Coordinates of C-alpha atoms and ligand atoms in Angstrom, one line a residue:
Chain A
X1 CA -132.3 -13.2 39.7
X2 CA -129.2 -12.5 37.1
X3 CA -130.6 -15.1 34.1
X4 CA -133.1 -13.2 31.9
X5 CA -135.1 -16.3 31.4
X6 CA -136.0 -15.9 35.5
X7 CA -137.1 -12.3 34.9
X8 CA -139.1 -12.5 32.2
X9 CA -140.7 -15.8 34.2
X10 CA -141.1 -14.0 37.0
X11 CA -142.9 -10.6 35.2
X12 CA -144.9 -13.6 33.3
X13 CA -146.4 -15.1 36.6
X14 CA -146.4 -11.1 37.8
X15 CA -148.6 -10.3 35.1
X16 CA -150.9 -14.0 35.1
X17 CA -151.1 -13.1 39.3
X18 CA -152.8 -9.7 38.9
X19 CA -155.6 -11.1 36.2
X20 CA -158.3 -10.7 38.7
X21 CA -157.5 -7.7 39.5
X22 CA -157.3 -5.9 36.4
X23 CA -160.8 -7.7 35.3
X24 CA -162.3 -6.0 38.2
X25 CA -160.5 -2.5 37.1
X26 CA -161.8 -3.0 33.8
X27 CA -165.0 -4.3 34.3
X28 CA -164.7 -7.5 32.2
X29 CA -164.9 -11.0 34.1
X30 CA -164.4 -12.4 31.5
X31 CA -160.8 -11.9 31.4
X32 CA -160.9 -14.2 34.5
X33 CA -161.9 -16.9 32.2
X34 CA -160.0 -16.2 29.9
X35 CA -156.8 -16.7 31.9
X36 CA -158.0 -19.1 34.1
X37 CA -158.3 -21.3 30.7
X38 CA -154.8 -20.1 30.2
X39 CA -154.0 -21.4 33.1
X40 CA -155.2 -25.0 33.1
X41 CA -153.7 -25.6 29.6
X42 CA -150.2 -24.3 31.0
X43 CA -150.7 -26.7 33.6
X44 CA -151.5 -29.1 31.2
X45 CA -148.2 -28.3 29.3
X46 CA -146.2 -28.0 31.8
X47 CA -146.8 -32.1 32.8
X48 CA -146.3 -32.8 28.9
X49 CA -143.0 -31.1 28.9
X50 CA -141.2 -32.8 31.6
X51 CA -141.4 -36.2 29.2
X52 CA -141.6 -33.6 25.8
X53 CA -138.7 -31.6 27.2
X54 CA -136.9 -33.2 29.0
X55 CA -137.4 -36.5 28.4
X56 CA -137.1 -36.7 24.2
X57 CA -140.7 -38.4 24.3
X58 CA -143.0 -36.9 22.5
X59 CA -146.4 -38.2 23.6
X60 CA -149.1 -37.2 21.2
X61 CA -152.1 -38.3 22.7
X62 CA -151.8 -36.4 26.7
X63 CA -155.2 -35.1 26.0
X64 CA -156.6 -38.4 27.1
X65 CA -155.4 -37.4 30.5
X66 CA -157.0 -34.2 30.6
X67 CA -159.7 -36.2 29.6
X68 CA -160.0 -38.7 32.8
X69 CA -159.4 -35.5 34.9
X70 CA -162.1 -33.8 33.3
X71 CA -165.0 -36.9 33.4
X72 CA -164.1 -38.2 36.9
X73 CA -165.5 -34.5 38.4
X74 CA -168.2 -35.2 35.5
X75 CA -169.2 -38.5 36.2
X76 CA -169.0 -38.1 40.0
X77 CA -170.7 -35.1 40.2
X78 CA -173.1 -37.0 37.8
X79 CA -173.8 -39.5 40.6
X80 CA -174.2 -36.3 43.3
X81 CA -170.5 -37.1 44.7
X82 CA -169.2 -33.3 45.3
X83 CA -166.4 -33.6 47.3
X84 CA -163.3 -32.0 45.0
X85 CA -161.2 -34.7 47.3
X86 CA -163.4 -37.5 45.7
X87 CA -163.3 -35.9 42.7
X88 CA -159.0 -35.7 42.5
X89 CA -158.4 -38.8 44.6
X90 CA -160.8 -40.6 41.7
X91 CA -159.3 -39.0 38.9
X92 CA -155.5 -39.7 40.1
X93 CA -156.2 -43.1 40.7
X94 CA -157.8 -43.9 37.2
X95 CA -155.3 -41.5 36.2
X96 CA -152.1 -44.0 37.2
X97 CA -153.6 -47.3 36.4
X98 CA -154.3 -46.1 32.9
X99 CA -150.7 -44.2 32.6
X100 CA -148.9 -47.0 33.9
X101 CA -150.5 -49.7 31.2
X102 CA -150.6 -46.9 28.2
X103 CA -146.8 -46.2 28.9
X104 CA -145.7 -49.0 29.8
X105 CA -147.0 -50.2 26.3
X106 CA -145.7 -47.1 24.7
X107 CA -142.2 -47.0 25.9
X108 CA -141.5 -49.8 23.8
X109 CA -141.7 -47.8 21.1
X110 CA -140.0 -44.5 20.3
X111 CA -139.7 -41.8 17.9
X112 CA -142.4 -41.9 15.7
X113 CA -143.5 -45.1 16.6
X114 CA -144.2 -43.3 19.8
X115 CA -145.7 -40.7 18.7
X116 CA -148.3 -42.9 16.5
X117 CA -149.2 -44.9 19.4
X118 CA -150.1 -42.4 21.9
X119 CA -151.8 -40.9 19.2
X120 CA -153.8 -44.5 19.0
X121 CA -154.5 -44.7 22.9
X122 CA -155.8 -40.9 22.9
X123 CA -158.3 -42.4 20.1
X124 CA -159.4 -45.4 21.5
X125 CA -160.4 -43.4 24.6
X126 CA -162.1 -40.7 22.9
X127 CA -164.1 -43.1 21.3
X128 CA -165.0 -45.0 24.6
X129 CA -166.1 -41.2 26.2
X130 CA -168.5 -41.2 22.8
X131 CA -170.0 -44.5 23.5
X132 CA -170.7 -43.4 26.9
X133 CA -174.3 -43.0 26.2
X134 CA -175.5 -42.4 29.5
X135 CA -173.1 -39.9 30.3
X136 CA -173.8 -37.9 27.1
X137 CA -171.7 -39.6 24.7
X138 CA -170.8 -37.3 21.8
X139 CA -172.9 -34.1 23.7
X140 CA -170.4 -34.3 26.8
X141 CA -171.9 -34.5 30.4
X142 CA -173.1 -30.9 32.2
X143 CA -171.9 -30.4 35.7
X144 CA -174.3 -29.0 38.5
X145 CA -171.5 -26.9 40.5
X146 CA -167.7 -27.3 41.1
X147 CA -166.0 -29.6 43.1
X148 CA -166.6 -28.6 46.8
X149 CA -163.3 -28.4 48.9
X150 CA -164.6 -27.4 51.9
X151 CA -163.5 -23.6 52.9
X152 CA -161.6 -22.9 49.6
X153 CA -165.1 -21.7 47.7
X154 CA -164.6 -22.4 43.9
X155 CA -167.5 -21.6 42.8
X156 CA -166.1 -18.0 43.7
X157 CA -164.2 -17.2 40.2
X158 CA -161.4 -15.4 42.1
X159 CA -161.0 -18.0 44.5
X160 CA -161.0 -20.6 41.8
X161 CA -158.8 -18.5 39.3
X162 CA -156.1 -18.1 42.1
X163 CA -156.7 -21.7 43.2
X164 CA -155.5 -22.2 39.5
X165 CA -152.6 -20.0 40.1
X166 CA -151.6 -21.5 42.9
X167 CA -151.3 -25.3 41.8
X168 CA -149.1 -24.0 38.4
X169 CA -146.5 -22.2 41.1
X170 CA -146.5 -24.7 43.0
X171 CA -145.7 -27.5 40.3
X172 CA -143.3 -25.1 38.6
X173 CA -141.3 -25.1 41.8
X174 CA -141.6 -28.4 42.2
X175 CA -140.5 -29.3 38.4
X176 CA -137.8 -27.1 39.2
X177 CA -136.3 -29.3 42.0
X178 CA -137.1 -32.2 40.3
X179 CA -135.1 -31.4 37.0
X180 CA -131.7 -31.1 38.8
X181 CA -132.5 -34.1 40.8
X182 CA -131.4 -37.7 40.8
X183 CA -134.6 -38.7 39.0
X184 CA -134.6 -35.6 36.8
X185 CA -131.1 -35.8 35.6
X186 CA -131.6 -39.6 34.8
X187 CA -134.5 -38.7 32.7
X188 CA -132.5 -35.8 30.8
X189 CA -129.4 -38.6 30.2
X190 CA -131.9 -40.7 28.5
X191 CA -132.6 -37.9 26.4
X192 CA -129.5 -37.6 25.9
X193 CA -127.7 -41.2 25.1
X194 CA -130.5 -43.9 26.7
X195 CA -128.1 -46.5 25.2
X196 CA -125.5 -45.1 27.5
X197 CA -127.6 -45.2 30.5
X198 CA -128.5 -48.4 30.1
X199 CA -124.6 -49.5 29.8
X200 CA -124.2 -47.6 32.8
X201 CA -126.8 -49.3 35.2
X202 CA -129.6 -47.3 34.6
X203 CA -133.1 -49.5 34.5
X204 CA -134.2 -46.5 32.1
X205 CA -137.5 -47.8 31.1
X206 CA -138.8 -47.7 35.0
X207 CA -137.5 -44.1 35.3
X208 CA -139.3 -43.1 31.7
X209 CA -142.1 -44.8 33.1
X210 CA -142.1 -43.1 36.1
X211 CA -141.8 -40.1 34.3
X212 CA -144.8 -40.8 32.2
X213 CA -146.9 -41.3 34.3
X214 CA -146.1 -38.0 36.7
X215 CA -146.6 -36.3 33.5
X216 CA -150.2 -37.7 33.0
X217 CA -151.3 -36.9 36.4
X218 CA -150.5 -33.3 36.1
X219 CA -152.6 -33.4 32.6
X220 CA -155.0 -35.2 35.1
X221 CA -155.2 -32.4 37.4
X222 CA -155.6 -29.7 34.6
X223 CA -158.8 -32.2 33.3
X224 CA -160.2 -31.8 36.8
X225 CA -159.8 -28.1 36.6
X226 CA -160.9 -27.3 32.9
X227 CA -164.3 -29.1 33.5
X228 CA -164.6 -26.9 36.9
X229 CA -164.1 -23.9 34.4
X230 CA -166.7 -25.1 32.1
X231 CA -168.8 -26.9 34.2
X232 CA -168.6 -29.2 30.9
X233 CA -166.8 -32.5 30.5
X234 CA -167.0 -34.0 26.8
X235 CA -164.9 -36.3 24.7
X236 CA -163.9 -32.8 22.4
X237 CA -161.0 -32.5 25.5
X238 CA -159.7 -35.9 24.0
X239 CA -159.8 -34.6 20.7
X240 CA -155.9 -35.1 18.5
X241 CA -156.0 -31.7 18.3
X242 CA -156.1 -30.9 22.3
X243 CA -153.1 -33.0 22.3
X244 CA -151.2 -31.3 19.6
X245 CA -152.2 -27.9 20.8
X246 CA -150.3 -29.4 24.3
X247 CA -147.2 -29.8 21.7
X248 CA -147.8 -26.9 20.0
X249 CA -147.4 -24.3 23.4
X250 CA -144.4 -26.1 24.3
X251 CA -142.6 -25.8 20.9
X252 CA -143.8 -22.2 20.8
X253 CA -142.5 -21.6 24.5
X254 CA -139.5 -23.4 24.2
X255 CA -138.5 -27.5 25.0
X256 CA -136.8 -28.2 27.7
X257 CA -137.4 -24.9 29.4
X258 CA -139.2 -24.9 32.9
X259 CA -141.4 -22.2 32.2
X260 CA -141.9 -22.2 28.3
X261 CA -145.3 -23.9 28.2
X262 CA -146.9 -21.4 30.3
X263 CA -145.6 -18.8 27.8
X264 CA -146.3 -21.1 25.2
X265 CA -149.8 -21.2 26.3
X266 CA -150.2 -18.1 26.7
X267 CA -149.3 -17.1 23.5
X268 CA -151.1 -19.4 21.3
X269 CA -154.3 -18.9 23.5
X270 CA -154.4 -15.0 23.2
X271 CA -153.2 -15.2 19.7
X272 CA -155.9 -17.8 18.8
X273 CA -158.5 -15.4 21.1
X274 CA -157.0 -12.3 19.1
X275 CA -157.5 -13.5 15.8
X276 CA -160.7 -15.3 16.1
X277 CA -162.3 -11.4 17.4
X278 CA -160.9 -10.1 13.7
X279 CA -161.6 -13.3 11.0
X280 CA -163.7 -16.3 11.2
X281 CA -160.4 -17.6 9.4
X282 CA -158.1 -17.2 12.3
X283 CA -156.3 -20.6 11.7
X284 CA -155.0 -19.5 8.9
X285 CA -153.0 -17.0 9.8
X286 CA -152.3 -18.7 13.0
X287 CA -150.7 -21.9 11.4
X288 CA -147.8 -20.1 9.7
X289 CA -147.5 -17.7 12.1
X290 CA -146.6 -20.3 14.5
X291 CA -144.3 -22.0 12.3
X292 CA -142.9 -18.9 11.7
X293 CA -142.2 -17.6 15.3
X294 CA -140.5 -21.2 15.4
X295 CA -138.6 -21.0 13.0
X296 CA -137.1 -17.0 13.7
X297 CA -136.8 -18.4 17.3
X298 CA -135.5 -21.9 16.9
X299 CA -135.6 -22.9 20.5
X300 CA -138.9 -21.1 21.5
X301 CA -139.8 -17.8 23.2
X302 CA -138.2 -19.2 26.3
X303 CA -134.8 -20.9 24.7
X304 CA -133.8 -17.5 22.5
X305 CA -133.9 -15.9 26.5
X306 CA -131.9 -19.0 28.1
X307 CA -129.4 -19.0 25.1
X308 CA -129.0 -14.7 26.2
X309 CA -128.1 -15.7 29.9
X310 CA -125.4 -18.3 28.8
X311 CA -123.4 -16.0 26.0
X312 CA -121.2 -15.4 29.0
X313 CA -119.9 -18.8 28.8
X314 CA -117.8 -19.2 26.3
X315 CA -116.8 -22.3 23.8
X316 CA -120.2 -24.0 23.9
X317 CA -120.8 -24.6 20.5
X318 CA -120.6 -27.4 18.5
X319 CA -124.4 -29.3 20.0
X320 CA -124.8 -33.1 19.7
X321 CA -123.0 -34.9 17.2
X322 CA -120.8 -37.4 19.9
X323 CA -122.8 -39.8 21.1
X324 CA -124.1 -43.0 19.9
X325 CA -122.5 -45.8 17.8
X326 CA -122.8 -45.2 14.1
X327 CA -124.3 -48.3 13.1
Chain B
X1 CA -112.4 -69.3 39.4
X2 CA -112.2 -67.0 36.8
X3 CA -113.6 -63.6 36.6
X4 CA -115.5 -64.3 32.9
X5 CA -116.1 -67.4 31.3
X6 CA -117.3 -66.9 27.7
X7 CA -118.1 -70.6 25.8
X8 CA -119.6 -71.1 22.5
X9 CA -120.9 -67.9 21.3
X10 CA -122.2 -67.5 18.1
X11 CA -123.5 -64.6 16.4
X12 CA -125.0 -64.3 12.8
X13 CA -125.9 -61.1 11.0
X14 CA -127.9 -62.6 8.4
X15 CA -125.4 -64.9 5.6
X16 CA -122.5 -63.1 8.1
X17 CA -121.3 -65.3 11.3
X18 CA -119.4 -62.3 13.5
X19 CA -119.2 -64.4 16.3
X20 CA -118.1 -67.8 15.3
X21 CA -118.1 -70.4 18.4
X22 CA -115.7 -67.9 20.5
X23 CA -114.5 -69.3 23.9
X24 CA -112.7 -66.9 26.3
X25 CA -111.3 -66.6 30.0
X26 CA -110.4 -64.1 31.9
X27 CA -108.9 -64.4 35.1
X28 CA -108.8 -61.5 37.6
X29 CA -107.1 -59.1 37.4
X30 CA -106.1 -59.9 34.2
X31 CA -105.3 -57.9 31.2
X32 CA -106.7 -59.8 28.1
X33 CA -106.4 -57.7 24.5
X34 CA -108.7 -58.5 21.9
X35 CA -106.9 -57.6 17.9
X36 CA -107.8 -58.5 14.7
X37 CA -108.8 -57.1 11.6
X38 CA -111.4 -54.3 10.8
X39 CA -115.0 -55.9 10.4
X40 CA -113.3 -59.3 12.8
X41 CA -116.2 -59.0 14.8
X42 CA -114.6 -57.1 18.0
X43 CA -117.5 -54.7 18.2
X44 CA -119.9 -57.1 18.4
X45 CA -118.4 -60.1 21.2
X46 CA -118.2 -56.6 23.2
X47 CA -121.6 -56.0 22.6
X48 CA -122.7 -59.5 23.2
X49 CA -120.6 -59.5 26.6
X50 CA -122.4 -55.9 27.3
X51 CA -126.1 -57.2 26.9
X52 CA -126.4 -54.9 24.3
X53 CA -126.7 -57.3 21.3
X54 CA -128.2 -61.4 21.8
X55 CA -126.0 -64.0 21.2
X56 CA -127.5 -66.6 19.2
X57 CA -126.1 -69.3 21.0
X58 CA -123.6 -69.9 23.5
X59 CA -123.3 -68.9 26.9
X60 CA -121.3 -65.9 29.3
X61 CA -120.3 -66.6 32.9
X62 CA -119.6 -64.1 35.5
X63 CA -117.4 -64.8 38.5
X64 CA -119.1 -68.4 38.2
X65 CA -122.9 -67.8 37.3
X66 CA -125.2 -67.6 34.2
X67 CA -125.7 -64.2 33.4
X68 CA -126.7 -64.8 29.6
X69 CA -130.0 -63.8 30.2
X70 CA -129.2 -60.5 32.0
X71 CA -130.3 -56.9 30.5
X72 CA -127.6 -54.6 30.2
X73 CA -128.6 -52.6 32.7
X74 CA -127.9 -55.2 35.1
X75 CA -124.8 -56.6 34.0
X76 CA -123.5 -52.9 34.5
X77 CA -125.0 -53.5 38.5
X78 CA -123.0 -56.8 38.2
X79 CA -119.9 -55.1 38.0
X80 CA -119.7 -54.5 33.7
X81 CA -117.9 -51.6 32.8
X82 CA -118.1 -50.5 28.8
X83 CA -116.8 -47.9 26.6
X84 CA -117.8 -47.5 23.2
X85 CA -116.0 -47.4 20.1
X86 CA -116.9 -44.2 19.0
X87 CA -117.4 -42.0 21.3
X88 CA -121.3 -42.1 23.9
X89 CA -121.3 -39.6 26.2
X90 CA -124.0 -37.0 27.1
X91 CA -122.7 -34.1 25.4
X92 CA -124.7 -31.4 26.6
X93 CA -124.0 -32.2 30.5
X94 CA -120.7 -30.7 32.1
X95 CA -118.0 -34.0 32.3
X96 CA -118.3 -33.0 36.1
X97 CA -122.1 -33.8 35.8
X98 CA -121.5 -37.3 33.0
X99 CA -119.0 -38.9 35.5
X100 CA -121.7 -38.2 38.2
X101 CA -124.2 -39.7 36.4
X102 CA -122.1 -42.8 36.1
X103 CA -121.7 -42.6 39.7
X104 CA -125.3 -42.0 40.0
X105 CA -126.3 -45.6 38.9
X106 CA -123.7 -47.6 41.1
X107 CA -125.2 -45.2 44.0
X108 CA -128.6 -46.4 45.1
X109 CA -131.7 -45.9 43.3
X110 CA -132.6 -42.5 41.5
X111 CA -136.2 -42.0 42.4
X112 CA -135.4 -39.1 44.1
X113 CA -137.3 -36.4 43.0
X114 CA -135.9 -33.2 45.3
X115 CA -132.9 -32.9 46.2
X116 CA -130.4 -31.2 43.7
X117 CA -127.7 -34.2 42.6
X118 CA -124.9 -31.0 42.8
X119 CA -125.3 -31.4 46.2
X120 CA -124.4 -35.0 46.4
X121 CA -121.1 -34.8 48.1
X122 CA -120.7 -38.5 47.5
X123 CA -121.0 -38.3 43.8
X124 CA -119.1 -35.7 43.3
X125 CA -116.3 -36.8 44.7
X126 CA -116.2 -40.3 42.8
X127 CA -116.7 -38.4 40.4
X128 CA -113.5 -35.9 40.9
X129 CA -111.5 -39.2 41.5
X130 CA -112.2 -40.7 38.4
X131 CA -111.7 -37.6 35.9
X132 CA -108.5 -37.0 37.8
X133 CA -107.2 -40.7 37.1
X134 CA -107.5 -40.1 33.7
X135 CA -105.9 -36.8 33.9
X136 CA -109.4 -34.3 33.3
X137 CA -109.5 -32.7 36.6
X138 CA -108.8 -29.5 35.1
X139 CA -111.6 -29.7 32.7
X140 CA -114.6 -30.8 35.2
X141 CA -116.8 -28.1 34.3
X142 CA -116.3 -27.7 30.7
X143 CA -119.7 -28.7 28.8
X144 CA -118.4 -32.2 27.1
X145 CA -119.2 -30.8 23.6
X146 CA -116.4 -28.6 23.5
X147 CA -114.0 -31.2 24.6
X148 CA -111.6 -32.3 22.3
X149 CA -111.2 -35.9 20.5
X150 CA -108.8 -37.1 23.4
X151 CA -110.5 -35.8 25.7
X152 CA -113.7 -37.4 25.0
X153 CA -111.6 -41.0 25.0
X154 CA -110.7 -40.2 28.8
X155 CA -113.3 -38.8 29.7
X156 CA -115.2 -42.6 28.5
X157 CA -113.2 -44.0 30.9
X158 CA -113.7 -41.7 33.3
X159 CA -117.0 -43.2 33.1
X160 CA -115.9 -46.4 33.0
X161 CA -114.6 -46.5 36.5
X162 CA -116.6 -44.0 38.3
X163 CA -119.3 -47.6 37.8
X164 CA -117.5 -49.3 40.6
X165 CA -116.8 -52.2 37.8
X166 CA -115.5 -55.5 38.8
X167 CA -114.8 -55.5 34.8
X168 CA -114.1 -53.6 32.2
X169 CA -115.1 -53.6 28.4
X170 CA -112.6 -51.2 26.6
X171 CA -113.3 -50.8 22.8
X172 CA -110.6 -49.2 21.7
X173 CA -109.8 -46.5 23.9
X174 CA -107.1 -44.9 21.9
X175 CA -109.0 -44.6 18.2
X176 CA -108.2 -41.5 16.4
X177 CA -105.6 -40.4 19.0
X178 CA -102.5 -39.1 18.4
X179 CA -99.3 -40.0 19.4
X180 CA -98.8 -38.1 22.7
X181 CA -102.4 -38.8 23.9
X182 CA -102.0 -42.6 23.3
X183 CA -99.2 -42.6 25.5
X184 CA -101.3 -41.1 27.9
X185 CA -103.6 -43.9 27.4
X186 CA -101.6 -46.7 27.6
X187 CA -99.8 -45.1 30.8
X188 CA -103.3 -44.9 32.8
X189 CA -104.4 -48.0 31.4
X190 CA -100.9 -49.7 33.0
X191 CA -102.4 -48.0 36.1
X192 CA -105.1 -49.6 36.1
X193 CA -104.2 -53.6 35.1
X194 CA -104.1 -55.7 37.8
X195 CA -107.2 -53.8 39.7
X196 CA -109.7 -54.8 37.5
X197 CA -109.7 -57.2 35.0
X198 CA -110.2 -56.1 31.8
X199 CA -111.0 -56.6 28.0
X200 CA -108.8 -54.6 25.2
X201 CA -109.8 -54.3 21.9
X202 CA -107.1 -52.4 20.5
X203 CA -105.3 -51.9 17.0
X204 CA -102.5 -50.3 18.2
X205 CA -99.8 -53.2 18.4
X206 CA -97.2 -51.4 20.4
X207 CA -100.4 -50.5 23.4
X208 CA -101.3 -54.4 23.4
X209 CA -98.0 -56.2 23.7
X210 CA -96.9 -53.6 26.2
X211 CA -100.2 -54.3 28.2
X212 CA -101.6 -57.2 27.8
X213 CA -101.5 -60.6 30.2
X214 CA -103.0 -62.8 27.5
X215 CA -104.0 -62.2 23.8
X216 CA -106.8 -63.3 21.6
X217 CA -106.9 -63.0 18.4
X218 CA -110.2 -63.0 16.3
X219 CA -110.5 -63.4 12.7
X220 CA -113.8 -63.5 10.8
X221 CA -115.5 -63.8 14.6
X222 CA -113.0 -66.7 15.4
X223 CA -110.8 -67.2 18.0
X224 CA -107.4 -68.6 15.7
X225 CA -104.7 -68.2 19.3
X226 CA -105.1 -67.3 22.3
X227 CA -102.0 -66.8 24.4
X228 CA -99.4 -64.5 25.9
X229 CA -97.9 -61.7 23.6
X230 CA -94.5 -63.5 23.0
X231 CA -96.6 -66.9 21.8
X232 CA -98.5 -64.4 19.4
X233 CA -95.5 -62.9 18.3
X234 CA -94.5 -66.1 17.0
X235 CA -97.6 -67.7 15.8
X236 CA -97.2 -68.4 12.2
X237 CA -101.1 -68.4 11.8
X238 CA -101.3 -65.2 13.5
X239 CA -99.2 -63.9 11.3
X240 CA -100.1 -64.6 8.0
X241 CA -103.4 -63.7 8.9
X242 CA -103.3 -61.0 10.3
X243 CA -99.7 -59.2 11.7
X244 CA -97.9 -57.7 9.4
X245 CA -94.4 -58.1 9.3
X246 CA -93.7 -54.8 10.5
X247 CA -95.3 -55.3 13.6
X248 CA -93.8 -58.6 14.2
X249 CA -90.2 -57.6 13.8
X250 CA -91.3 -54.3 16.5
Ligands
LIG401 N1 -126.2 -54.7 13.6 C1 -125.2 -55.0 12.3 N2 -125.9 -56.2 11.5 C2 -125.1 -56.5 10.3 N3 -124.3 -56.6 10.4 C3 -123.2 -57.0 11.7 C4 -124.2 -55.6 11.8 N4 -123.1 -55.4 13.3 C5 -121.6 -55.6 12.7 N5 -121.9 -56.3 11.4 C6 -121.1 -56.9 10.8 O1 -120.4 -57.7 11.4 C7 -119.0 -57.8 11.5 C8 -118.1 -57.8 12.5 O2 -118.4 -56.2 12.8 P1 -117.5 -55.5 14.1 O3 -117.7 -56.3 15.2 O4 -118.3 -54.2 14.8 O5 -116.1 -55.4 13.8 P2 -114.6 -55.0 14.8 O6 -115.2 -54.2 15.6 O7 -114.3 -56.1 14.6 O8 -114.2 -54.0 13.5 C9 -118.7 -56.8 10.3 O9 -118.7 -57.6 8.8 C10 -119.8 -55.9 10.5 O10 -120.5 -55.0 8.9
LIG402 MG1 -115.2 -52.3 16.1

């Protein structure tokens, strides 16, 4: 572990893993709820980062999948189905269908058009959930109890926290493999120069769609956790601001770095919490602060660390500029 | 049977006819040069062959099969492999990674999520061989953004070779190269000649006359002549339309 990036990642995860301990020591059970929320958004941001950071697909509608996950738990619980496996199965099934259809349409476009059309789909689902009067409509749906996963008793806050933490760590390890796998190389190649990828013989659309669906499914899982944490499923989970927050977390933490979204989610949600404690006008402070952080650090918190780790290798300047035909 | 047969190909951009009834016939192993002044429609022709541009009319047959409707990646898998006039590579990857990606496209599907590509010996071997062939073996682990212009051109060729091609579409591989680099590239192309069908778009007349089996001359989108180099040299129409007197004398 020579790179500063890896060290920082280990320290960050170590600190997050110890949260239930501080909560117990300082008798502040509220910490667990706060940080469980942070972990959940870290997971969602991690999922989005697969396509945004590694595939240059800027989805401005990933809150849609958080919503699908939350409503899978909410609606099934409403009908008396408490099994976590049923929640998971339903969420992933609906998520897969929705992501395949939405992705198939959206990936026909790129750039600004892609951003707008992903946003449009998320808004569509938002209004759909508002119109679900039998499931609370605008007010959302309260959930009686957490998903039932048998011997893993999620009703216990500490168990719940570590379950989320375990999923986060597992996803980090999985994504670490993906990024350097064949699939990851194709994704990164498409980000770098998609035209060349096609000319080499890659059916790029197929791979991008697969990445989109995987990324969406991670957000579905995050949505299920969020519903379990808040015991609530609401259209507000799907608001465009939520999609925007995910992007901010990624940009803040460092695009195209694996742990960046985790750092970004932690940073953003903690800042929000602290500033909200000081003043009700916290948004006025937070907005410019984010802009400053991103401008100063350029590639986000972990981008800086990654750059530090690379300053051994000489002659690495001249980014971009050589790809694509002029027209 | 010819390797590639292009018939009645037309492409218009608004009022401009960039490809005007082009007919082309490439034999297996033939090195066929396409020459013509700037804006004659050479790149447009290559783009239609590779599938990146759809022709307005005409057919393209490869090994006797009509492939006009195939997409870019399908043609690549069928054996087309192109290089770009303006270098088109992956700047954030190393030279080896660039060529490995090319090899990967032709080594089964890439829905593999766990095993690191860096451990795939077969891909590494293919890529190293291609880099060796173009004379870049000493630069394998250099990030491509840090390579010199001439090295980018070599890398382009290495990437086209790593895809196990049958037909190379080379769009001005010597563009922007110095004298020394051009000579190396001519030697490289001479070595490839006969092993693949090659369509070579090139401005360097020394290269074209040294390498080509046949030459097509493109002017305003039309093939005004197609013949062996000696005949092209002597063709009055070509001389008038395109070749300067010095080039003919050379
Ligand atoms: N996408 C395009 N849209 C409009 N005009 C184009 C386009 N591509 C090429 N052209 C025009 O077609 C003609 C042929 O271009 P090109 O094939 O690049 O020529 P060459 O490669 O022989 O120099 C030029 O006049 C060029 O301006
Ligand atoms: Mg050209």
